[in-house]
Coordinates of C-alpha atoms in Angstrom, one line a residue:
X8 CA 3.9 -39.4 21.5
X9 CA 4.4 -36.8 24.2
X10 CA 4.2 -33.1 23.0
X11 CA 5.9 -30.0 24.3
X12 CA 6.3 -26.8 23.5
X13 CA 9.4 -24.6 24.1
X14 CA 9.7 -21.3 25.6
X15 CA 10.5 -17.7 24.0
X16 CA 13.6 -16.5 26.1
X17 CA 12.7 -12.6 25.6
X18 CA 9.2 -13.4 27.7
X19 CA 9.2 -14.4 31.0
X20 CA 9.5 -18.0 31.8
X21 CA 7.3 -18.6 34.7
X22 CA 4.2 -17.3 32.3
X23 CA 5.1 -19.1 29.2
X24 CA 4.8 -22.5 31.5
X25 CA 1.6 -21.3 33.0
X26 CA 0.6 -20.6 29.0
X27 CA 1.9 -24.1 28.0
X28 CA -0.4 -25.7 30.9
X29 CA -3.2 -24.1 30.4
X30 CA -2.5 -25.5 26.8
X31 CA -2.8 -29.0 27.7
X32 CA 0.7 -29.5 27.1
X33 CA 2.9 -32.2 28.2
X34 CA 6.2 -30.9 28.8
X35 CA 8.0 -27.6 28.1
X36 CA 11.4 -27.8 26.6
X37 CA 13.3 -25.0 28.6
X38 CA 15.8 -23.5 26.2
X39 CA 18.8 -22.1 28.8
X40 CA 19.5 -19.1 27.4
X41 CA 19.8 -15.1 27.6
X42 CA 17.9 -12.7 28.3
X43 CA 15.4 -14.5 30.8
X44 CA 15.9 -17.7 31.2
X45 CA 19.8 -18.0 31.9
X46 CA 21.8 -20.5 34.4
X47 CA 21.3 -17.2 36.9
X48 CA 17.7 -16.9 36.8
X49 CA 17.5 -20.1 36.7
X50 CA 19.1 -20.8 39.8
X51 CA 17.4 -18.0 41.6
X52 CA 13.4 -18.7 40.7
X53 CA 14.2 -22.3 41.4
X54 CA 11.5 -23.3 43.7
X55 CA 8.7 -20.8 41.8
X56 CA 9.6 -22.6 38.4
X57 CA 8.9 -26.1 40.2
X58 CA 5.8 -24.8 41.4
X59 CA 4.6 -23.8 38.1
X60 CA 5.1 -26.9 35.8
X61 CA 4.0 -29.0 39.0
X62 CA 1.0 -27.1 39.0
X63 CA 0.1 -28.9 35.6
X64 CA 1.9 -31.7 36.0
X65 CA 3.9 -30.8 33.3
X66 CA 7.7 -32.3 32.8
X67 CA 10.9 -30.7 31.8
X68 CA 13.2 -30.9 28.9
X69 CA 16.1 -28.3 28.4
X70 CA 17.9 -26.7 25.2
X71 CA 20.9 -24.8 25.2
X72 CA 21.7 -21.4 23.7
X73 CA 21.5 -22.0 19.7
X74 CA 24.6 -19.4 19.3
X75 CA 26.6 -21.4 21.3
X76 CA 29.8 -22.9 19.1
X77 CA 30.7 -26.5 19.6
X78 CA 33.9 -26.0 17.1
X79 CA 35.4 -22.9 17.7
X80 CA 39.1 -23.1 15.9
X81 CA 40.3 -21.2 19.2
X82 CA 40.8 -23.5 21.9
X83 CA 40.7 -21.5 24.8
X84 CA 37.2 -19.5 23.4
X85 CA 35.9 -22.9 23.1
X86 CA 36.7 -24.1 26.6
X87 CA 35.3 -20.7 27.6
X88 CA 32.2 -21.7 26.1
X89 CA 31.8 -25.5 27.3
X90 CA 32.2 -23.5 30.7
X91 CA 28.9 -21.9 30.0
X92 CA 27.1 -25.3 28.7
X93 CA 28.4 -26.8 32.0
X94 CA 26.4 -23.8 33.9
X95 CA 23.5 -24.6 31.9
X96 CA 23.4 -28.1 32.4
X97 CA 23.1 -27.8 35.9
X98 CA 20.4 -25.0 35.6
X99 CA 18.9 -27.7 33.7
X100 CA 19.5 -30.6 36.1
X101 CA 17.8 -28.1 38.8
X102 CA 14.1 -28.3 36.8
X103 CA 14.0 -31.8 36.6
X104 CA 15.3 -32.1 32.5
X105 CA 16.7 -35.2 31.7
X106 CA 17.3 -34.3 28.0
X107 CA 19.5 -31.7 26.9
X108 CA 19.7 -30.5 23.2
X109 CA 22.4 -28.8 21.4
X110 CA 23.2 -27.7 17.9
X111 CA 25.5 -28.7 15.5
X112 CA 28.3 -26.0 15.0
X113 CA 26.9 -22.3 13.6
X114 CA 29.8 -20.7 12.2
X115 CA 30.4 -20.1 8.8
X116 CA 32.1 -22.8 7.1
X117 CA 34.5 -20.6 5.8
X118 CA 36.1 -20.0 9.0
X119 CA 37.4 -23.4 8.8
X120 CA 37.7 -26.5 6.8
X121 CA 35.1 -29.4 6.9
X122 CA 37.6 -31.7 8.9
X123 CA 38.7 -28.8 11.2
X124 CA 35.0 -28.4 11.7
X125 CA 34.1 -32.2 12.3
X126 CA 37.2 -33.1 15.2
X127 CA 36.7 -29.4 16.8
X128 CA 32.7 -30.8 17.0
X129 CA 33.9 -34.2 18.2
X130 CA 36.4 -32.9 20.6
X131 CA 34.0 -30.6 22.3
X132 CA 31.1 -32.8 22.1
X133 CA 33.8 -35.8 23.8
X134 CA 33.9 -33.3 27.0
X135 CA 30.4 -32.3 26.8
X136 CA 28.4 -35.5 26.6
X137 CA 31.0 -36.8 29.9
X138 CA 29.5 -33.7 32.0
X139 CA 26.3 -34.2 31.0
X140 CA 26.4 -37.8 32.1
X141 CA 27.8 -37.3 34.9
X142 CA 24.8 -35.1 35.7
X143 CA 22.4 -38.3 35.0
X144 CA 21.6 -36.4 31.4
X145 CA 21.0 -37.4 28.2
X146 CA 22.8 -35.1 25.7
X147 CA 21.4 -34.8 22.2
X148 CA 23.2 -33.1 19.6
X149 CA 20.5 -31.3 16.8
X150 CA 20.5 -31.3 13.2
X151 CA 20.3 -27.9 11.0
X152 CA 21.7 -28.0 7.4
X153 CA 24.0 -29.8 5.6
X154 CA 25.8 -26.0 5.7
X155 CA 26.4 -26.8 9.0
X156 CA 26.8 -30.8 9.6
X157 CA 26.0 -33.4 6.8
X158 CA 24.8 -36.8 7.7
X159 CA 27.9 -38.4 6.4
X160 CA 29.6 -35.8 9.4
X161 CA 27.2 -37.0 11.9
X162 CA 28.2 -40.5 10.9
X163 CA 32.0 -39.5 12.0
X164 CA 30.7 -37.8 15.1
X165 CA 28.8 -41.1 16.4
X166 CA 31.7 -43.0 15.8
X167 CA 33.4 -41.4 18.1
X168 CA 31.1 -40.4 20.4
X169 CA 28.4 -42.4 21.6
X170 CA 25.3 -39.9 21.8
X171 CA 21.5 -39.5 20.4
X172 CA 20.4 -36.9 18.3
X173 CA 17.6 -34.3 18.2
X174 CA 15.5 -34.6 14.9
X175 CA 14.3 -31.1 13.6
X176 CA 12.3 -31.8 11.0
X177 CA 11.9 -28.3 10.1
X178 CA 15.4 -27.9 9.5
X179 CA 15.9 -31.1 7.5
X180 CA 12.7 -30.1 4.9
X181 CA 14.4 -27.0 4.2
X182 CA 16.6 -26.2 1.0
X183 CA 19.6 -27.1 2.0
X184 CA 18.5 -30.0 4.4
X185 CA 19.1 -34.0 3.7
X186 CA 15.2 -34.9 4.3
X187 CA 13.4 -36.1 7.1
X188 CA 13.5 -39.6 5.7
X189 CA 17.2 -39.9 5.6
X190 CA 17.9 -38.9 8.9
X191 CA 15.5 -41.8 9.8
X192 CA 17.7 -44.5 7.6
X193 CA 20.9 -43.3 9.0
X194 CA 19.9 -42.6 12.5
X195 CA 16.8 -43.9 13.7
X196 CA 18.2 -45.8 16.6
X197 CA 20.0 -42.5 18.2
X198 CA 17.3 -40.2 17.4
X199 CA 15.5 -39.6 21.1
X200 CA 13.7 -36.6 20.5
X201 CA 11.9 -34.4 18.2
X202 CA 11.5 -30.5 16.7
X203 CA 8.4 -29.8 14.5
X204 CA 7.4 -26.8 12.5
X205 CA 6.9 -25.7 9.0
X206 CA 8.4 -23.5 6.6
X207 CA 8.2 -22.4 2.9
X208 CA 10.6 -24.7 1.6
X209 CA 13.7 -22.7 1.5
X210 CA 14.4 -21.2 5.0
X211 CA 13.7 -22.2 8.5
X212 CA 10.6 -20.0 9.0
X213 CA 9.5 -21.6 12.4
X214 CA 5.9 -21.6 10.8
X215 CA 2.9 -23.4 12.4
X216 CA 1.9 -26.6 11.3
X217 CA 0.0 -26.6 7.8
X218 CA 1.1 -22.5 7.4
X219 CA 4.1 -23.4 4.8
X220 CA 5.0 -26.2 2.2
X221 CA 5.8 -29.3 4.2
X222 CA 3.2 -32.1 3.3
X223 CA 2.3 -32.0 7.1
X224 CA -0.2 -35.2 6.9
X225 CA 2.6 -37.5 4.8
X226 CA 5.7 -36.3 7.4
X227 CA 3.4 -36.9 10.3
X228 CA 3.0 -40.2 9.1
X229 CA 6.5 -41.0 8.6
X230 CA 7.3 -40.2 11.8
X231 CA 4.5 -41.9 13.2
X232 CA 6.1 -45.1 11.6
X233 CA 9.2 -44.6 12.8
X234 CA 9.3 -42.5 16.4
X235 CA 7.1 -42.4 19.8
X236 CA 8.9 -40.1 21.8
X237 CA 8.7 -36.2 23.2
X238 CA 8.5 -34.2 20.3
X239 CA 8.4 -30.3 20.7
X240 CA 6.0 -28.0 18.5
X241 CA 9.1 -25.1 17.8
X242 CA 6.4 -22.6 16.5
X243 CA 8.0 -19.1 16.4
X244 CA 4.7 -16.6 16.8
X245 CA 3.9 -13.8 19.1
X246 CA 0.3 -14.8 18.9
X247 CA -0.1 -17.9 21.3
X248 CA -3.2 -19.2 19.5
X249 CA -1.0 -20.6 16.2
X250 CA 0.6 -23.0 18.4
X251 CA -2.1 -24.1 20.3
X252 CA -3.8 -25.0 16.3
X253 CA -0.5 -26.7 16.1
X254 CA -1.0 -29.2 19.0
X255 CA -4.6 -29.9 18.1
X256 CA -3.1 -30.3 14.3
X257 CA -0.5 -33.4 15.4
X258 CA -2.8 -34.9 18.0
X259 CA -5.8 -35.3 15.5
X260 CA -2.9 -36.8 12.7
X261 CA -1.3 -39.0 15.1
X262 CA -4.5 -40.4 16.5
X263 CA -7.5 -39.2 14.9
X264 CA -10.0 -36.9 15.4
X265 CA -12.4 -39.2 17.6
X266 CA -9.9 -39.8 20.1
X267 CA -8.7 -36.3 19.9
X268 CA -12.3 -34.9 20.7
X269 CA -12.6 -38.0 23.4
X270 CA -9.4 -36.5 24.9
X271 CA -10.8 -33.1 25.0
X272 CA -13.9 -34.5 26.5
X273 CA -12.1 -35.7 29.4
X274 CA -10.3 -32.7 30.6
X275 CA -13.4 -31.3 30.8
X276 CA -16.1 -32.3 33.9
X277 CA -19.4 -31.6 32.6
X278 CA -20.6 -27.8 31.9
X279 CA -17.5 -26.3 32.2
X280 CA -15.8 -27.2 28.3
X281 CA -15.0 -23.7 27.3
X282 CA -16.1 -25.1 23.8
X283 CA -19.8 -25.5 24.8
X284 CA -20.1 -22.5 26.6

């Protein structure tokens, strides 16, 4: 398992990675996306944004804009808009991120019908996944609701186009999700990386781990069983100190609390743990 944590685009990038370091993070999943971390900043604070997650050693995974359609009934907004995934691929490409995630279409299904909605996501995603390998990236199309894209859809989508998925499992615990479970059955095999966070059960509250009503210990443990990959703590709070709880929280459930206080031990050279100060 290698954790990450994902950046807030309304604070400023460059502290959030120093933040995420200091945290004893792995990676930091760079979401791409307005108002300060677009392609344009991006491209601009190049070298200073290498400097900082090489500082901790710390790799890079990107995330695209979460408003972004990938089935827009209008053909030329949606080429307009694979134009801007494009730009952020490369920003992307430019930190070192190998995987990319996207979501699964966010407009109201009644814009469109259900098979409108599933070829518009296919044809998009058909264009999309060749730029992104082209760029020597993985693309990874995310799961919300059933509202948005069912499994039986995804099913559709892989048959036409070959690509791995992003498993939120806050999304799929949520009312209107399929379970974390069933995304396992059906897609285990494509599923290359990971979203975790709680909520209260009906909407996707982006809670810290153990804060809301997903049995945190038993959906640990099925993942455990069935993944060891990146998987991003997606912990939505202005107060850093609820995410850091939720690292410590998965690293003591996935390999138990000796190892975990071992691990901490070694970070440490002797007399300078901050916990025995």
């Amino acid at each position: 398992m290698i954790i990450g944590a994902m950046n807030n685009p309304h604070k400023k990038l460059i502290d959030q990675i120093h933040l995420y370091g200091e945290m004893n993070f792995d990676y930091v999943e760079v979401t791409i996306e307005h108002p300060h971390s677009r392609p344009e900043f991006i491209e601009k604070n190049k070298k200073d944004i290498l400097d900082a997650l090489g500082s901790y050693n710390l790799g890079t995974l990107a995330h695209m804009p979460w408003y972004f359609s990938v089935a827009h009934p209008y053909e030329r907004i949606q080429k307009a808009i694979n134009l801007e995934f494009t730009h952020a691929f490369r920003a992307a490409q430019m930190i070192g991120a190998k995987k990319i995630t996207l979501h699964s279409e966010t407009l109201s299904p009644s814009i469109q019908n259900r098979e409108s909605h599933v070829q518009n996501t296919i044809a998009s995603l058909k264009v999309l996944h060749r730029e992104a390998t082209n760029l020597g990236m993985d693309l990874l199309i995310e799961n919300l609701d059933s509202k948005s894209f069912s499994i039986k859809e995804f099913s559709t989508l892989f048959s036409e186009v070959d690509m791995g998925m992003t498993l939120d499992v806050g999304h799929a615990s949520t009312a209107k999700g399929e379970g974390v479970d069933a995304y396992f059955k059906a897609f285990s095999p494509r599923i290359r990386h990971m979203h975790l966070h709680d909520n209260m059960g009906t909407n996707d509250d982006h809670l810290p781990l153990g804060a809301g009503r997903m049995e945190v210990k038993k959906t640990v443990e099925l993942i455990k069983s069935k993944y060891d990959g990146t998987i991003t703590l997606e912990v939505h709070a202005d107060d850093p100190h609820y995410l850091e709880y939720s690292l410590e929280r998965l690293d003591i459930l996935w390999h138990g609390r000796k190892k975990h206080l071992d691990d901490k031990d070694y970070l440490y050279p002797p007399g300078q743990d901050p916990r025995k100060i």
